C-alpha positions as CSV (number, residue, x, y, z in Angstrom):
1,X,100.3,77.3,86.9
2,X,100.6,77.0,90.9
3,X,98.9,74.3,92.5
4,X,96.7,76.6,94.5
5,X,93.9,79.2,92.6
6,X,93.2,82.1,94.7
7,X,94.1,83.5,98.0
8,X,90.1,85.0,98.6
9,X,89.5,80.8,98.4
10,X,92.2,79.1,100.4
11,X,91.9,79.2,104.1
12,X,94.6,81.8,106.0
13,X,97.1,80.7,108.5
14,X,97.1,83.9,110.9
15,X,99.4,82.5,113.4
16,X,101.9,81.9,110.6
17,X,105.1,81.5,111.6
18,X,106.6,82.1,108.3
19,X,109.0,85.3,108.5
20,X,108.9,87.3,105.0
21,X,112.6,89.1,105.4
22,X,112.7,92.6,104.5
23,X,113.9,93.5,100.6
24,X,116.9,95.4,101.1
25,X,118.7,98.0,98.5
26,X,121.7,97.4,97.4
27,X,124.4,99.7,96.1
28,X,123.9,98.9,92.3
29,X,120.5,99.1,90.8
30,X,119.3,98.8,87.3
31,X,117.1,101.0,85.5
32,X,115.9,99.4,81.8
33,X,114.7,102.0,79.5
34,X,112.1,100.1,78.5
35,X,108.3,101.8,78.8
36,X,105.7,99.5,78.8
37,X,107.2,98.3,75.4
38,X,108.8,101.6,73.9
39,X,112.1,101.8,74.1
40,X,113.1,105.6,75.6
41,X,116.5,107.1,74.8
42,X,118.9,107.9,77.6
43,X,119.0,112.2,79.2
44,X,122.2,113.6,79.5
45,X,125.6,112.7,79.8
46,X,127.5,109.1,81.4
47,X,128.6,108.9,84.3
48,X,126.9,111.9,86.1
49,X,125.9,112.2,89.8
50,X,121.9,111.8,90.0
51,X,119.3,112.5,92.4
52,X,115.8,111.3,93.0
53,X,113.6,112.1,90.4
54,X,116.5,112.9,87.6
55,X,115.3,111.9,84.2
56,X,117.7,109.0,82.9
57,X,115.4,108.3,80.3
58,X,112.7,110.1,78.1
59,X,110.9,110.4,74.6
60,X,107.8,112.9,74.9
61,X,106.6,113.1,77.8
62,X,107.1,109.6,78.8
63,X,110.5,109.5,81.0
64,X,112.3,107.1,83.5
65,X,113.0,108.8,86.9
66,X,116.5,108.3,89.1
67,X,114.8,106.4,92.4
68,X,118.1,106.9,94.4
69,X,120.8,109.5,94.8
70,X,124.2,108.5,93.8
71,X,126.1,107.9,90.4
72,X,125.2,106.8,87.2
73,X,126.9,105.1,84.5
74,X,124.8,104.1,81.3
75,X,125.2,100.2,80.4
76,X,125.6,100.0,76.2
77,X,125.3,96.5,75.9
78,X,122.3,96.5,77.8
79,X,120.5,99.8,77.4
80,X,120.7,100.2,81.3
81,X,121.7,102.7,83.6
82,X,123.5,101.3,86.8
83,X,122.9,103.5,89.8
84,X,125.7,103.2,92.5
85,X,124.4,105.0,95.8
86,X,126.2,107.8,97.4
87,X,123.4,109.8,99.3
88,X,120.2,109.8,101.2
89,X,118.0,106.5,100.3
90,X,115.0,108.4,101.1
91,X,113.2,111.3,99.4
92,X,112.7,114.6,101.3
93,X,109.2,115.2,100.6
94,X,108.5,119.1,100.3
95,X,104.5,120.1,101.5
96,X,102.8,122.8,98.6
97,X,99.3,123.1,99.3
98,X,98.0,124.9,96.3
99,X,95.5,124.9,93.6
100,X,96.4,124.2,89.7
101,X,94.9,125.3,86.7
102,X,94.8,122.4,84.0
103,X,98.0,122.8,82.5
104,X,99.7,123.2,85.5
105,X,98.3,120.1,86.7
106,X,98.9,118.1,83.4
107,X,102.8,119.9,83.4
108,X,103.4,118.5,87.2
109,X,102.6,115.1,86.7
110,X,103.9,114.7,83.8
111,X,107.6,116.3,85.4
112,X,107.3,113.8,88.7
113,X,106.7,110.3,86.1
114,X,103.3,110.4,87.1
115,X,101.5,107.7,85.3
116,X,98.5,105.6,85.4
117,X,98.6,102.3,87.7
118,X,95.4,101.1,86.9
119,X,96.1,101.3,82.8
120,X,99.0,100.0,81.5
121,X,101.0,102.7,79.3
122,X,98.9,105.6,79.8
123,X,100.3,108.8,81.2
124,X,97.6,110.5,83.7
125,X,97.6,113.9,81.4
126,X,96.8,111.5,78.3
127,X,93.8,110.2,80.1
128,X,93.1,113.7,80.9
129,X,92.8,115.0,77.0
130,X,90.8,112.1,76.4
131,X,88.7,112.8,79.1
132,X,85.1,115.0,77.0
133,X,84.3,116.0,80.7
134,X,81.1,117.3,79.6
135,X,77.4,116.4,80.9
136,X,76.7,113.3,81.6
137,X,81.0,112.7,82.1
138,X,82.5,111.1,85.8
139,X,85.6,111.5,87.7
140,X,85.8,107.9,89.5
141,X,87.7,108.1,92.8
142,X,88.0,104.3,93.2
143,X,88.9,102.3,96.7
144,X,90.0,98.7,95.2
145,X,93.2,98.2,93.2
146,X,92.9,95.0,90.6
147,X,93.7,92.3,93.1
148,X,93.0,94.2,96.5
149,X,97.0,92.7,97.8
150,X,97.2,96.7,99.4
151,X,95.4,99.0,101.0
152,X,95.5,102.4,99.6
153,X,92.5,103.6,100.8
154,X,93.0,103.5,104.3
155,X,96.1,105.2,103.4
156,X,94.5,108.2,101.4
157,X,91.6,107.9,104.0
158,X,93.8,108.1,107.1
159,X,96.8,110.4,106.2
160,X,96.0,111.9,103.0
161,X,92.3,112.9,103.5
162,X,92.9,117.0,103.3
163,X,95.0,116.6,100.3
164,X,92.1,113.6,98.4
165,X,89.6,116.6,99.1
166,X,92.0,119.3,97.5
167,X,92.5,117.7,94.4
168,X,89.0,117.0,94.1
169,X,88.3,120.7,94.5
170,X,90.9,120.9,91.9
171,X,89.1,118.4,89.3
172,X,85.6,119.8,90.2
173,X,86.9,123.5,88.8
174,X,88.8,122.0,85.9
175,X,86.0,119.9,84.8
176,X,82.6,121.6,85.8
177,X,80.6,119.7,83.8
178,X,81.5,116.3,85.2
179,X,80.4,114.5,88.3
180,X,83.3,113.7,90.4
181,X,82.1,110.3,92.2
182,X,84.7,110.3,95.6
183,X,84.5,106.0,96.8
184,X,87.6,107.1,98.8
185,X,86.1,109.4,101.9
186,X,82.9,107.7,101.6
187,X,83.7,104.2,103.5
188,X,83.8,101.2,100.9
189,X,82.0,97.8,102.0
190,X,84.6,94.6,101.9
191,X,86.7,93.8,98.8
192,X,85.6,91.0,96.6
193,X,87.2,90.0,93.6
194,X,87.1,91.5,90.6
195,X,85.6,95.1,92.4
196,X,89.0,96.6,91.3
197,X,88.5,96.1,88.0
198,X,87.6,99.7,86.5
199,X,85.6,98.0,83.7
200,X,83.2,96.0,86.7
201,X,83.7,98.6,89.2
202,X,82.3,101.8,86.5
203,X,79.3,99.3,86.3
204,X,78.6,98.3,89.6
205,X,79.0,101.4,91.7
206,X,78.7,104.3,89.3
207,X,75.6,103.1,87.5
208,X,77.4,102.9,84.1
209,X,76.8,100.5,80.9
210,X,79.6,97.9,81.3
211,X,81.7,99.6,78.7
212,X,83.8,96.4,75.9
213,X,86.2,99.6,76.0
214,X,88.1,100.9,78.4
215,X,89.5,104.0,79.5
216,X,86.5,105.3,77.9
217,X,86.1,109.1,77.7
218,X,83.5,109.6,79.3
219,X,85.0,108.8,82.6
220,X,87.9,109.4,84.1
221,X,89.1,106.4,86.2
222,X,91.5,107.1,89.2
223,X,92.7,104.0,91.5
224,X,94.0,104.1,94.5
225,X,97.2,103.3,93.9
226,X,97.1,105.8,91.0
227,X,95.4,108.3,93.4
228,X,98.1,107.8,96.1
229,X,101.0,109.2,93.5
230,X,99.1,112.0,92.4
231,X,98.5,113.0,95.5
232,X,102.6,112.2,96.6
233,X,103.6,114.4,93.6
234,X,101.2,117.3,93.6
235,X,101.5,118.2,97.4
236,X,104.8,116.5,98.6
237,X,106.5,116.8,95.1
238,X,107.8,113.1,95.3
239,X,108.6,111.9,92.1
240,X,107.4,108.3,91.0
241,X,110.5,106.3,91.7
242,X,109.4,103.6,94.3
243,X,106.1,101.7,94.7
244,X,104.2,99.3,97.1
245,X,105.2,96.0,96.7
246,X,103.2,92.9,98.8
247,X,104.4,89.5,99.1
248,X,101.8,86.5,100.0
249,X,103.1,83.2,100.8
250,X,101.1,80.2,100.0
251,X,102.4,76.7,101.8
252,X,101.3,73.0,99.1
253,X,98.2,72.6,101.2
254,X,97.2,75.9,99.8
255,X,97.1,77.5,103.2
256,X,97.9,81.2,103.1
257,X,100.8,82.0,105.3
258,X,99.7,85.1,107.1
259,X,98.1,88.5,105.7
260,X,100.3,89.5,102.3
261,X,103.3,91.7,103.8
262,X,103.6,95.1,102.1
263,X,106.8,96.6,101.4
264,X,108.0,100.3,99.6
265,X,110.4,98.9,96.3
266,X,113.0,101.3,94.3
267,X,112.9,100.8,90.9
268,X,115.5,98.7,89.8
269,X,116.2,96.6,92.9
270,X,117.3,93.3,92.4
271,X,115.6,91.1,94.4
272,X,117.8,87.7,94.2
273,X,119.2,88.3,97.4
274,X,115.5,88.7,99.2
275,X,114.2,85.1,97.2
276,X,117.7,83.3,98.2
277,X,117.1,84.0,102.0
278,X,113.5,83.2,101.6
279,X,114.8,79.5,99.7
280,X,117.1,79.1,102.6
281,X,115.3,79.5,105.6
282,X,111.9,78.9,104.2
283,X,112.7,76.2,101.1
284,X,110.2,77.8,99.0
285,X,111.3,77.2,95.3
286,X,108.5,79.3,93.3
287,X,106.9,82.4,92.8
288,X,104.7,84.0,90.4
289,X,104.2,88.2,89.8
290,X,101.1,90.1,90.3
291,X,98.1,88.2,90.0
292,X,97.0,84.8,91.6
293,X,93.6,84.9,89.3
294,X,95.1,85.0,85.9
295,X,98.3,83.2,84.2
296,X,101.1,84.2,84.8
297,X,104.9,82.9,84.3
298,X,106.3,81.2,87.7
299,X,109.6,81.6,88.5
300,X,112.2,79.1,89.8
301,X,114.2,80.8,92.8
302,X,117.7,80.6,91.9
303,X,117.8,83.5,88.8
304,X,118.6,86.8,89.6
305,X,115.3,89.2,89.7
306,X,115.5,93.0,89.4
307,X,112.2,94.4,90.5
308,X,110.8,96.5,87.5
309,X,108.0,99.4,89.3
310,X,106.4,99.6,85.3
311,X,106.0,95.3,85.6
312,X,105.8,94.4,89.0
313,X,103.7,94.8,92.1
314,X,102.6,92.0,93.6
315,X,105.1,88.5,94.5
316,X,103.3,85.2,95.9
317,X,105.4,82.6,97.0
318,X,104.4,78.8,96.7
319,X,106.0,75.4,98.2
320,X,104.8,73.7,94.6
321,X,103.3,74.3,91.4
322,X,101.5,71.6,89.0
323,X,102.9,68.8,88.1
324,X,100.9,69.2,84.6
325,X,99.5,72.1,82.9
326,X,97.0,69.4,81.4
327,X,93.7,69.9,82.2
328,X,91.0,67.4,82.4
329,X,87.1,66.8,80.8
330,X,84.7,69.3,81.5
331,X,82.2,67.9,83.9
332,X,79.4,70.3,83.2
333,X,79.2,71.4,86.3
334,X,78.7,74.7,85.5
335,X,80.9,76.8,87.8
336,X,82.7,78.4,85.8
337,X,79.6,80.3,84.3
338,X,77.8,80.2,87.7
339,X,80.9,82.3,89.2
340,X,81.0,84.8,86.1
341,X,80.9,88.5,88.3
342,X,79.5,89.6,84.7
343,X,77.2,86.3,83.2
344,X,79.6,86.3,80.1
345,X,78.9,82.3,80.0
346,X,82.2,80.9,79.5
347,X,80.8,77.4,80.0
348,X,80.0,78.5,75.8
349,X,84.1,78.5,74.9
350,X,83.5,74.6,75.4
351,X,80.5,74.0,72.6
352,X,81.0,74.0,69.1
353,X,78.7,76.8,68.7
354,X,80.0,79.2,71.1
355,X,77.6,82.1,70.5
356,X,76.2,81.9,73.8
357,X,79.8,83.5,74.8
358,X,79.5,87.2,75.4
359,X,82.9,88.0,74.6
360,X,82.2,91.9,74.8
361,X,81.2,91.3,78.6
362,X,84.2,89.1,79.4
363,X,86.4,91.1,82.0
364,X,88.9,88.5,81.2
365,X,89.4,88.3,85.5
366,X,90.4,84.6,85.6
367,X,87.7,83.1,87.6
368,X,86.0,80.8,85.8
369,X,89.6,79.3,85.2
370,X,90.1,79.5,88.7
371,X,86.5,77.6,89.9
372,X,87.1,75.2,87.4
373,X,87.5,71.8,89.6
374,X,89.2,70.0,86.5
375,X,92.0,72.7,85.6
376,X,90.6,73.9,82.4
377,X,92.1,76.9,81.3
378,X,89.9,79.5,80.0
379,X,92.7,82.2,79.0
380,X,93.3,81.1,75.8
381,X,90.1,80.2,75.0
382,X,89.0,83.8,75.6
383,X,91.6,85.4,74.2
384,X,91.1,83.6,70.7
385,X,87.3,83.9,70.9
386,X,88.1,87.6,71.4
387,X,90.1,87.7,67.9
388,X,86.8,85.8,65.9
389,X,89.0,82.9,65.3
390,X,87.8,79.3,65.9
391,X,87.8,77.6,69.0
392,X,87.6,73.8,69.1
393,X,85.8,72.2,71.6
394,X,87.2,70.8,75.0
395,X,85.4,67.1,74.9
């Protein structure tokens, strides 16, 4: 774990001097054909001359899109397709403004690798025909991703607005009998961690039962993120084949380095090059992926790092990380319950009787592991309370 717990807690340098360099493609990416854990066959014959949006990979309607023009020649040993560049980096989006009937809509997305951002795996047509759209249903436009690193809303809000109130039009024909709840051209109040969670956020702003499942079909969940590449695909035809990427820097007095720099990423680009510059100029050693709330792996600078758009969106960058993953007696002080966005009591996880824990509330957001003044770490105290198995108690 880093030796800092959250950047909405740690103070922010904003006359940083620290210079985040610019991730640059280079002429030989790698494309896995691994799909959040399924393995997808390779399309078509090796070595073949690609362009944007090409299938390489595909089983059903899940498929891996080409995210640059050039040549490709299909890796056996690795079950990777290298992509050499010979063409335009950039995709030459093509304006449609039109309206879809469902299958039309479903057939697009699907074509262009359109895929949910804000569940992991899911297709947006899949959460579609789960969707029962009938009374009582929503369609959620949400403002917030997860860890509120980007901005999409002012994004849809500021350049995308005609084409956010087309599809709407769209969904609102499709699916009569649902309420489509738009959070996106009605302006949000300030993010505050954990409003991007769809579980919390259905609950707090939509007046919805917080749900222990989710997707649930009864609503139909939309991001901003996700939202942005729907929007991308349906009306500029741009495949999914790049994504926002932001980097935060946090300095070992857990100082925040400047706001997070956001950056567009091609699937596939290795990144080694980016974190070596960064280790030379800057001599920071670590970094960690996507979230600063919950555990994740931290990486030693030094390896070589192919950015993976299905894995990776966020990067923060630290000085240090703990000396020790140990964490010390619980204090009763409380905070960890106190700070619960959903009164789940994870204070509980630390009694022998641990009853008192409402597992089916537990968001599993991180912050009662992040309050925690003596490093306890909640996440696998949750996660095994969650499977009905015993728990001993932290004393």
């Amino acid at each position: 774990m880093f030796s800092f717990k959250s950047s909405k807690l740690f103070k922010l340098n904003k006359k940083s001097k620290f210079k985040v360099p610019t991730p640059i493609i280079n002429d030989n990416l790698v494309i896995t054909n691994i799909f959040y854990g399924k393995t997808l066959p390779p399309v078509g014959e090796f070595p073949r001359r690609t362009e944007i949006g090409e299938i390489l990979f595909q089983s059903g309607t899940s498929r891996i899109l080409s995210p640059v023009n050039g040549i490709a020649y299909f890796d056996n040993t690795q079950n990777s397709v290298h992509l050499r560049i010979d063409g335009e980096l950039s995709f030459r989006p093509n304006y449609e403004r039109q309206e879809f009937t469902y299958l039309e809509l479903k057939t697009k997305l699907d074509n262009l690798g359109i895929l949910s951002l804000d569940f992991s795996g899911y297709l947006i047509s899949e959460l579609m025909d789960t969707f029962t759209a009938g009374e009582g249903s929503i369609v959620v436009f949400s403002p917030y991703t997860q860890e509120g690193h980007i901005d999409f809303h002012s994004m849809l809000y500021t350049k995308l607005k005609p084409e956010v109130d087309a599809f709407k039009s769209t969904l609102e024909s499709i699916f009569k009998k649902s309420k489509v709840m738009d959070f996106i051209t009605d302006k949000p109040g300030p993010y505050r961690y954990p409003d991007g969670n769809p579980r919390y956020f259905i609950s707090k702003k939509c007046n919805q039962p917080l749900e222990k499942e989710f997707p649930h079909k009864n609503v139909l969940y939309l991001g901003p993120e996700t939202l942005y590449h729907i929007i991308q695909a349906l009306y500029y035809n741009i495949p999914f084949h790049e994504r926002h990427l932001s980097v935060s820097v946090i300095n070992k007095k857990g100082v925040e380095e400047g706001e997070a720099r956001v950056f567009r990423v091609k699937n596939g680009t290795n990144l080694t090059h980016f974190f070596d510059t960064i280790l030379k100029k800057n001599n920071y050693r670590y970094f960690t992926i996507n979230s600063i709330y919950n555990k994740q792996p931290v990486f030693e600078i030094g390896a070589e790092f192919l950015f993976d758009f299905l894995k990776h969106h966020s990067i923060i960058l630290s000085e240090s990380k703990n000396p020790t993953d140990v964490p010390g007696m619980c204090n009763d002080c409380n905070d960890c319950s106190y700070f619960c966005p959903v009164s789940a009591d994870p204070r509980a996880l630390l009694d022998k009787d641990k009853s008192s824990f409402q597992k089916d509330r537990c968001l599993e957001c991180g912050l009662c592991s992040v309050y925690c003044p003596v490093q306890i770490d909640f996440y696998e105290l949750i996660k095994t309370s969650k499977k009905d198995t015993q728990v001993y108690a932290v004393s």
